[in-house]
Amino acid sequence: MTTLTTRAPAAVLQTVWREIRLSWLFIRADRWTTVFPATCFVTAAAVHARLALHESVVAVALGALYFWLFVYEHTLANQLVGVEEDRVNKPFRPLVTGDSSIRGARLRLAAVRIAFPAYGYCLGVLEWALLWQILSLLQHEYGWGRHWAGRNLYAGIGVIAQLAAAWEMVTVLTPDAWRWIVTLTVTVTFLMSVQDLRDITGDRAVRRSTMPLVFGERRTRVFLCAGFAVGPAAIHHFLMAPAGPHWWIVATDVLLGGLSLLLAARVVLLRGPEEDQRTYRLVEQWYTLALASTLYTLR
């Protein structure tokens, strides 16, 4: 009896650890567009609301868990409908490597689809959790993910679901917070096709309608280059200028604008799957850096 009593907690801990590790394998490629930047926005909301240190720590921890579930639902649903494509484009994913079975991923998705809105309700952001779930269903079950416009709308509206929840789980949404949310929503909606440049081979194999395949790779690169080239003006006018002419705001303005110009150059000059992957990673890091700056631009 003693042996069984000793083994039971160890087995539970082992199972929990395995699930945490497996969830990381599913979400790790998307952490720079979800968990990290959204948690930065939670932190900015805590700073804006003047929470005490211990309250801020709790808010950030709860927010990080929320966005872990947020992206876990997306990656489970996305990878379940894209196994064959991932064999070409992303062979490191769990359903391709065998770290998870199809049946296991489906069971986990069902569990997350129940746990995520329940947790969102506890944090007071149920409406944003449900918006994300509706978007996920449209994307993965009803064909949005097979058309370039649907893919971009999914990413853009997803920014609203993500950042509105991040702020509102701490305090009331303000006009300044909405200014950031709307600016980033428009930016992501128009420029998210940069992710499709790296996946042209796999997308063509499964006959997915992405912007590079519909309009041509050259035209898509020129469009994205133009979008990133106007980035510094948009960053300055909508995000930095309202925070005032402080040296740290000017420095952030220059850094984000410079990264945007670098992306404009990269997207037309550096091509091929590896370079396009690096370009997309830089976009993710720009997004995270921009939201990290809200700690002092939205005080």
mmCIF file of C-alpha atoms in Angstrom:
data_model
loop_
_atom_site.group_PDB
_atom_site.id
_atom_site.type_symbol
_atom_site.label_atom_id
_atom_site.label_comp_id
_atom_site.label_asym_id
_atom_site.label_seq_id
_atom_site.Cartn_x
_atom_site.Cartn_y
_atom_site.Cartn_z
ATOM 1 C CA MET A 1 0.000 0.000 0.000
ATOM 2 C CA THR A 2 2.844 2.389 0.874
ATOM 3 C CA THR A 3 4.521 1.694 -2.454
ATOM 4 C CA LEU A 4 1.308 2.411 -4.366
ATOM 5 C CA THR A 5 0.763 5.585 -2.349
ATOM 6 C CA THR A 6 4.291 6.736 -3.203
ATOM 7 C CA ARG A 7 4.039 5.888 -6.886
ATOM 8 C CA ALA A 8 0.695 7.601 -7.515
ATOM 9 C CA PRO A 9 1.883 11.211 -7.003
ATOM 10 C CA ALA A 10 5.046 10.489 -8.993
ATOM 11 C CA ALA A 11 2.984 9.135 -11.886
ATOM 12 C CA VAL A 12 0.720 12.187 -11.809
ATOM 13 C CA LEU A 13 3.700 14.539 -11.811
ATOM 14 C CA GLN A 14 5.277 12.627 -14.665
ATOM 15 C CA THR A 15 2.065 12.887 -16.694
ATOM 16 C CA VAL A 16 1.703 16.599 -15.959
ATOM 17 C CA TRP A 17 5.307 17.253 -16.949
ATOM 18 C CA ARG A 18 4.867 15.271 -20.165
ATOM 19 C CA GLU A 19 1.800 17.344 -21.071
ATOM 20 C CA ILE A 20 3.618 20.609 -20.344
ATOM 21 C CA ARG A 21 6.579 19.506 -22.468
ATOM 22 C CA LEU A 22 4.309 18.351 -25.298
ATOM 23 C CA SER A 23 2.360 21.611 -25.261
ATOM 24 C CA TRP A 24 5.680 23.439 -25.584
ATOM 25 C CA LEU A 25 6.582 21.338 -28.621
ATOM 26 C CA PHE A 26 3.286 22.370 -30.215
ATOM 27 C CA ILE A 27 3.553 26.100 -29.452
ATOM 28 C CA ARG A 28 7.292 26.852 -29.465
ATOM 29 C CA ALA A 29 7.370 28.166 -33.047
ATOM 30 C CA ASP A 30 4.558 30.640 -32.246
ATOM 31 C CA ARG A 31 5.714 31.968 -28.890
ATOM 32 C CA TRP A 32 6.994 35.272 -30.331
ATOM 33 C CA THR A 33 3.566 36.174 -31.725
ATOM 34 C CA THR A 34 1.476 35.149 -28.727
ATOM 35 C CA VAL A 35 2.799 34.313 -25.261
ATOM 36 C CA PHE A 36 5.695 36.786 -25.137
ATOM 37 C CA PRO A 37 4.143 39.929 -26.709
ATOM 38 C CA ALA A 38 0.704 39.480 -25.137
ATOM 39 C CA THR A 39 2.254 38.995 -21.697
ATOM 40 C CA CYS A 40 4.179 42.243 -22.282
ATOM 41 C CA PHE A 41 0.839 43.965 -22.880
ATOM 42 C CA VAL A 42 -0.542 42.470 -19.644
ATOM 43 C CA THR A 43 2.488 43.916 -17.857
ATOM 44 C CA ALA A 44 1.898 47.312 -19.494
ATOM 45 C CA ALA A 45 -1.712 47.252 -18.304
ATOM 46 C CA ALA A 46 -0.527 46.478 -14.763
ATOM 47 C CA VAL A 47 1.915 49.413 -14.904
ATOM 48 C CA HIS A 48 -0.800 51.690 -16.282
ATOM 49 C CA ALA A 49 -3.228 50.611 -13.531
ATOM 50 C CA ARG A 50 -0.566 51.252 -10.865
ATOM 51 C CA LEU A 51 -0.933 47.789 -9.377
ATOM 52 C CA ALA A 52 1.176 46.836 -6.401
ATOM 53 C CA LEU A 53 4.175 44.624 -7.172
ATOM 54 C CA HIS A 54 2.582 41.407 -5.870
ATOM 55 C CA GLU A 55 -0.638 42.158 -7.785
ATOM 56 C CA SER A 56 1.356 42.757 -10.961
ATOM 57 C CA VAL A 57 3.243 39.472 -10.571
ATOM 58 C CA VAL A 58 -0.033 37.569 -10.148
ATOM 59 C CA ALA A 59 -1.612 39.342 -13.149
ATOM 60 C CA VAL A 60 1.366 38.586 -15.381
ATOM 61 C CA ALA A 61 1.475 34.916 -14.305
ATOM 62 C CA LEU A 62 -2.256 34.474 -14.909
ATOM 63 C CA GLY A 63 -1.930 36.239 -18.245
ATOM 64 C CA ALA A 64 0.975 34.065 -19.368
ATOM 65 C CA LEU A 65 -1.082 30.932 -18.668
ATOM 66 C CA TYR A 66 -4.044 32.403 -20.564
ATOM 67 C CA PHE A 67 -1.910 33.045 -23.639
ATOM 68 C CA TRP A 68 -0.289 29.639 -23.401
ATOM 69 C CA LEU A 69 -3.798 28.162 -23.736
ATOM 70 C CA PHE A 70 -4.610 30.789 -26.406
ATOM 71 C CA VAL A 71 -1.831 29.637 -28.698
ATOM 72 C CA TYR A 72 -2.120 25.967 -27.711
ATOM 73 C CA GLU A 73 -5.658 25.869 -29.115
ATOM 74 C CA HIS A 74 -4.451 27.482 -32.326
ATOM 75 C CA THR A 75 -1.464 25.196 -32.822
ATOM 76 C CA LEU A 76 -3.408 22.008 -32.072
ATOM 77 C CA ALA A 77 -6.162 22.925 -34.540
ATOM 78 C CA ASN A 78 -3.691 24.219 -37.131
ATOM 79 C CA GLN A 79 -1.393 21.224 -37.006
ATOM 80 C CA LEU A 80 -4.229 18.701 -37.072
ATOM 81 C CA VAL A 81 -5.386 20.016 -40.456
ATOM 82 C CA GLY A 82 -1.865 20.496 -41.817
ATOM 83 C CA VAL A 83 0.027 17.264 -41.194
ATOM 84 C CA GLU A 84 0.866 16.599 -44.850
ATOM 85 C CA GLU A 85 1.962 20.190 -45.417
ATOM 86 C CA ASP A 86 4.103 20.067 -42.271
ATOM 87 C CA ARG A 87 5.945 17.024 -43.595
ATOM 88 C CA VAL A 88 7.328 19.406 -46.244
ATOM 89 C CA ASN A 89 7.493 22.791 -44.490
ATOM 90 C CA LYS A 90 7.827 22.018 -40.763
ATOM 91 C CA PRO A 91 8.985 18.424 -40.164
ATOM 92 C CA PHE A 92 9.896 19.249 -36.539
ATOM 93 C CA ARG A 93 6.248 19.480 -35.432
ATOM 94 C CA PRO A 94 4.954 16.835 -32.965
ATOM 95 C CA LEU A 95 2.425 15.195 -35.303
ATOM 96 C CA VAL A 96 5.168 14.648 -37.874
ATOM 97 C CA THR A 97 7.880 13.515 -35.452
ATOM 98 C CA GLY A 98 5.507 11.153 -33.640
ATOM 99 C CA ASP A 99 5.697 12.953 -30.270
ATOM 100 C CA SER A 100 1.895 13.088 -30.415
ATOM 101 C CA SER A 101 -0.665 10.929 -32.152
ATOM 102 C CA ILE A 102 -3.560 12.373 -34.150
ATOM 103 C CA ARG A 103 -6.011 10.951 -31.605
ATOM 104 C CA GLY A 104 -4.049 12.431 -28.708
ATOM 105 C CA ALA A 105 -3.975 15.864 -30.357
ATOM 106 C CA ARG A 106 -7.728 15.734 -30.941
ATOM 107 C CA LEU A 107 -8.354 14.881 -27.285
ATOM 108 C CA ARG A 108 -6.090 17.710 -26.157
ATOM 109 C CA LEU A 109 -7.829 20.146 -28.498
ATOM 110 C CA ALA A 110 -11.225 19.170 -27.069
ATOM 111 C CA ALA A 111 -9.913 19.695 -23.533
ATOM 112 C CA VAL A 112 -8.369 23.085 -24.366
ATOM 113 C CA ARG A 113 -11.549 24.248 -26.100
ATOM 114 C CA ILE A 114 -13.352 23.719 -22.805
ATOM 115 C CA ALA A 115 -10.624 24.940 -20.447
ATOM 116 C CA PHE A 116 -9.688 28.099 -22.378
ATOM 117 C CA PRO A 117 -13.066 29.925 -22.302
ATOM 118 C CA ALA A 118 -13.659 28.735 -18.729
ATOM 119 C CA TYR A 119 -10.356 30.284 -17.707
ATOM 120 C CA GLY A 120 -11.165 33.394 -19.742
ATOM 121 C CA TYR A 121 -14.426 33.704 -17.823
ATOM 122 C CA CYS A 122 -12.508 33.552 -14.544
ATOM 123 C CA LEU A 123 -10.248 36.393 -15.758
ATOM 124 C CA GLY A 124 -13.181 38.496 -16.990
ATOM 125 C CA VAL A 125 -12.310 38.217 -20.696
ATOM 126 C CA LEU A 126 -14.767 35.561 -21.858
ATOM 127 C CA GLU A 127 -15.892 37.578 -24.894
ATOM 128 C CA TRP A 128 -12.340 37.785 -26.242
ATOM 129 C CA ALA A 129 -11.736 34.082 -25.592
ATOM 130 C CA LEU A 130 -14.903 33.227 -27.509
ATOM 131 C CA LEU A 131 -13.914 35.565 -30.355
ATOM 132 C CA TRP A 132 -10.613 33.674 -30.653
ATOM 133 C CA GLN A 133 -12.417 30.336 -30.665
ATOM 134 C CA ILE A 134 -14.814 31.497 -33.393
ATOM 135 C CA LEU A 135 -11.857 32.671 -35.467
ATOM 136 C CA SER A 136 -10.117 29.337 -34.911
ATOM 137 C CA LEU A 137 -13.173 27.421 -36.103
ATOM 138 C CA LEU A 138 -13.484 29.633 -39.195
ATOM 139 C CA GLN A 139 -9.786 29.210 -39.930
ATOM 140 C CA HIS A 140 -9.397 25.500 -39.379
ATOM 141 C CA GLU A 141 -12.849 23.985 -39.824
ATOM 142 C CA TYR A 142 -14.587 26.263 -42.325
ATOM 143 C CA GLY A 143 -11.918 27.027 -44.874
ATOM 144 C CA TRP A 144 -10.544 30.462 -43.973
ATOM 145 C CA GLY A 145 -7.076 28.956 -43.766
ATOM 146 C CA ARG A 146 -7.181 27.908 -47.419
ATOM 147 C CA HIS A 147 -7.624 31.445 -48.766
ATOM 148 C CA TRP A 148 -5.124 34.290 -48.480
ATOM 149 C CA ALA A 149 -7.709 36.869 -47.368
ATOM 150 C CA GLY A 150 -9.097 34.570 -44.689
ATOM 151 C CA ARG A 151 -5.609 33.831 -43.395
ATOM 152 C CA ASN A 152 -4.777 37.519 -43.090
ATOM 153 C CA LEU A 153 -8.104 38.374 -41.439
ATOM 154 C CA TYR A 154 -7.599 35.533 -38.981
ATOM 155 C CA ALA A 155 -4.226 36.953 -37.961
ATOM 156 C CA GLY A 156 -5.441 40.563 -37.880
ATOM 157 C CA ILE A 157 -8.661 40.035 -35.928
ATOM 158 C CA GLY A 158 -6.694 37.652 -33.735
ATOM 159 C CA VAL A 159 -4.603 40.642 -32.626
ATOM 160 C CA ILE A 160 -7.793 42.240 -31.277
ATOM 161 C CA ALA A 161 -8.757 39.048 -29.429
ATOM 162 C CA GLN A 162 -5.250 38.780 -28.035
ATOM 163 C CA LEU A 163 -4.445 42.329 -26.965
ATOM 164 C CA ALA A 164 -7.916 43.370 -25.811
ATOM 165 C CA ALA A 165 -7.927 40.365 -23.484
ATOM 166 C CA ALA A 166 -4.378 41.136 -22.300
ATOM 167 C CA TRP A 167 -5.353 44.643 -21.233
ATOM 168 C CA GLU A 168 -8.862 43.953 -19.974
ATOM 169 C CA MET A 169 -7.860 41.117 -17.660
ATOM 170 C CA VAL A 170 -6.062 43.827 -15.664
ATOM 171 C CA THR A 171 -8.010 47.064 -16.166
ATOM 172 C CA VAL A 172 -10.526 48.876 -18.368
ATOM 173 C CA LEU A 173 -9.548 49.375 -22.000
ATOM 174 C CA THR A 174 -8.464 52.957 -22.652
ATOM 175 C CA PRO A 175 -8.359 54.977 -25.907
ATOM 176 C CA ASP A 176 -4.562 54.719 -25.857
ATOM 177 C CA ALA A 177 -4.710 50.944 -25.515
ATOM 178 C CA TRP A 178 -7.200 50.787 -28.386
ATOM 179 C CA ARG A 179 -4.890 52.970 -30.501
ATOM 180 C CA TRP A 180 -2.164 50.360 -30.160
ATOM 181 C CA ILE A 181 -4.554 47.481 -30.766
ATOM 182 C CA VAL A 182 -6.058 49.009 -33.919
ATOM 183 C CA THR A 183 -2.662 50.042 -35.333
ATOM 184 C CA LEU A 184 -1.207 46.564 -34.862
ATOM 185 C CA THR A 185 -4.377 44.927 -36.185
ATOM 186 C CA VAL A 186 -4.156 46.873 -39.458
ATOM 187 C CA THR A 187 -0.413 46.211 -39.708
ATOM 188 C CA VAL A 188 -0.741 42.464 -39.188
ATOM 189 C CA THR A 189 -3.746 42.146 -41.516
ATOM 190 C CA PHE A 190 -1.893 43.712 -44.446
ATOM 191 C CA LEU A 191 1.589 42.317 -43.853
ATOM 192 C CA MET A 192 1.027 38.837 -42.426
ATOM 193 C CA SER A 193 1.492 37.266 -45.863
ATOM 194 C CA VAL A 194 5.215 37.530 -45.166
ATOM 195 C CA GLN A 195 4.813 34.170 -43.417
ATOM 196 C CA ASP A 196 3.636 32.557 -46.661
ATOM 197 C CA LEU A 197 6.862 33.304 -48.537
ATOM 198 C CA ARG A 198 8.726 30.585 -46.625
ATOM 199 C CA ASP A 199 5.974 27.998 -47.210
ATOM 200 C CA ILE A 200 5.409 28.312 -50.964
ATOM 201 C CA THR A 201 6.470 24.725 -51.743
ATOM 202 C CA GLY A 202 4.235 23.105 -49.132
ATOM 203 C CA ASP A 203 1.305 25.445 -49.859
ATOM 204 C CA ARG A 204 1.503 24.644 -53.560
ATOM 205 C CA ALA A 205 1.579 20.928 -52.766
ATOM 206 C CA VAL A 206 -1.706 21.107 -50.814
ATOM 207 C CA ARG A 207 -3.212 23.697 -53.203
ATOM 208 C CA ARG A 208 -3.598 26.375 -50.556
ATOM 209 C CA SER A 209 -4.506 29.836 -51.877
ATOM 210 C CA THR A 210 -1.869 32.134 -50.386
ATOM 211 C CA MET A 211 -0.961 35.626 -51.549
ATOM 212 C CA PRO A 212 2.340 34.572 -53.226
ATOM 213 C CA LEU A 213 0.552 31.787 -55.126
ATOM 214 C CA VAL A 214 -2.435 33.937 -56.143
ATOM 215 C CA PHE A 215 -0.689 37.197 -57.055
ATOM 216 C CA GLY A 216 2.799 35.876 -57.695
ATOM 217 C CA GLU A 217 5.872 35.876 -55.498
ATOM 218 C CA ARG A 218 7.397 38.998 -57.055
ATOM 219 C CA ARG A 219 4.266 41.136 -56.660
ATOM 220 C CA THR A 220 3.796 39.921 -53.107
ATOM 221 C CA ARG A 221 7.357 40.856 -52.199
ATOM 222 C CA VAL A 222 6.956 44.332 -53.714
ATOM 223 C CA PHE A 223 3.677 44.842 -51.810
ATOM 224 C CA LEU A 224 5.242 43.738 -48.533
ATOM 225 C CA CYS A 225 8.313 45.876 -49.158
ATOM 226 C CA ALA A 226 6.090 48.931 -49.620
ATOM 227 C CA GLY A 227 4.171 48.086 -46.459
ATOM 228 C CA PHE A 228 7.290 47.760 -44.335
ATOM 229 C CA ALA A 229 8.781 50.899 -45.946
ATOM 230 C CA VAL A 230 5.905 53.076 -44.695
ATOM 231 C CA GLY A 231 6.227 51.432 -41.280
ATOM 232 C CA PRO A 232 8.447 54.127 -39.698
ATOM 233 C CA ALA A 233 5.875 56.851 -40.471
ATOM 234 C CA ALA A 234 3.005 54.795 -39.039
ATOM 235 C CA ILE A 235 5.042 53.800 -35.977
ATOM 236 C CA HIS A 236 5.931 57.402 -35.276
ATOM 237 C CA HIS A 237 2.490 58.912 -35.869
ATOM 238 C CA PHE A 238 0.257 56.317 -34.209
ATOM 239 C CA LEU A 239 2.452 54.704 -31.557
ATOM 240 C CA MET A 240 5.377 56.887 -30.481
ATOM 241 C CA ALA A 241 4.436 60.549 -30.982
ATOM 242 C CA PRO A 242 1.479 60.425 -28.547
ATOM 243 C CA ALA A 243 3.885 59.314 -25.780
ATOM 244 C CA GLY A 244 5.821 62.572 -25.911
ATOM 245 C CA PRO A 245 9.300 63.749 -27.079
ATOM 246 C CA HIS A 246 11.304 61.892 -24.429
ATOM 247 C CA TRP A 247 14.687 60.470 -25.412
ATOM 248 C CA TRP A 248 13.616 56.891 -24.672
ATOM 249 C CA ILE A 249 10.554 57.305 -26.891
ATOM 250 C CA VAL A 250 12.702 58.714 -29.689
ATOM 251 C CA ALA A 251 15.155 55.820 -29.298
ATOM 252 C CA THR A 252 12.329 53.279 -29.494
ATOM 253 C CA ASP A 253 10.879 55.102 -32.499
ATOM 254 C CA VAL A 254 14.222 54.892 -34.309
ATOM 255 C CA LEU A 255 14.753 51.232 -33.392
ATOM 256 C CA LEU A 256 11.293 50.045 -34.494
ATOM 257 C CA GLY A 257 11.409 52.192 -37.617
ATOM 258 C CA GLY A 258 14.862 50.899 -38.470
ATOM 259 C CA LEU A 259 13.723 47.299 -38.085
ATOM 260 C CA SER A 260 10.770 48.023 -40.357
ATOM 261 C CA LEU A 261 13.109 49.382 -43.053
ATOM 262 C CA LEU A 262 15.370 46.351 -42.608
ATOM 263 C CA LEU A 263 12.357 44.111 -43.203
ATOM 264 C CA ALA A 264 11.456 46.118 -46.319
ATOM 265 C CA ALA A 265 14.934 45.425 -47.703
ATOM 266 C CA ARG A 266 15.074 41.782 -46.643
ATOM 267 C CA VAL A 267 11.768 40.833 -48.202
ATOM 268 C CA VAL A 268 12.931 41.820 -51.692
ATOM 269 C CA LEU A 269 16.677 41.198 -51.500
ATOM 270 C CA LEU A 270 17.017 38.010 -49.452
ATOM 271 C CA ARG A 271 14.988 35.123 -50.815
ATOM 272 C CA GLY A 272 14.639 31.397 -50.346
ATOM 273 C CA PRO A 273 13.071 29.322 -47.536
ATOM 274 C CA GLU A 274 15.871 29.920 -45.021
ATOM 275 C CA GLU A 275 16.094 33.670 -45.566
ATOM 276 C CA ASP A 276 12.304 34.034 -45.619
ATOM 277 C CA GLN A 277 12.153 32.141 -42.336
ATOM 278 C CA ARG A 278 14.681 34.559 -40.814
ATOM 279 C CA THR A 279 12.661 37.497 -42.148
ATOM 280 C CA TYR A 280 9.487 36.144 -40.553
ATOM 281 C CA ARG A 281 11.280 35.577 -37.248
ATOM 282 C CA LEU A 282 12.407 39.222 -37.373
ATOM 283 C CA VAL A 283 8.767 40.270 -37.890
ATOM 284 C CA GLU A 284 7.797 38.277 -34.790
ATOM 285 C CA GLN A 285 10.557 39.893 -32.766
ATOM 286 C CA TRP A 286 9.537 43.352 -34.027
ATOM 287 C CA TYR A 287 6.006 42.635 -32.787
ATOM 288 C CA THR A 288 7.269 41.517 -29.379
ATOM 289 C CA LEU A 289 9.632 44.482 -29.072
ATOM 290 C CA ALA A 290 6.854 46.912 -30.016
ATOM 291 C CA LEU A 291 4.577 45.532 -27.310
ATOM 292 C CA ALA A 292 7.408 45.446 -24.772
ATOM 293 C CA SER A 293 7.768 49.208 -25.335
ATOM 294 C CA THR A 294 4.193 49.732 -24.080
ATOM 295 C CA LEU A 295 5.576 49.327 -20.557
ATOM 296 C CA TYR A 296 6.781 52.922 -20.814
ATOM 297 C CA THR A 297 4.795 54.349 -23.748
ATOM 298 C CA LEU A 298 1.385 53.601 -22.169
ATOM 299 C CA ARG A 299 2.142 54.508 -18.540
#
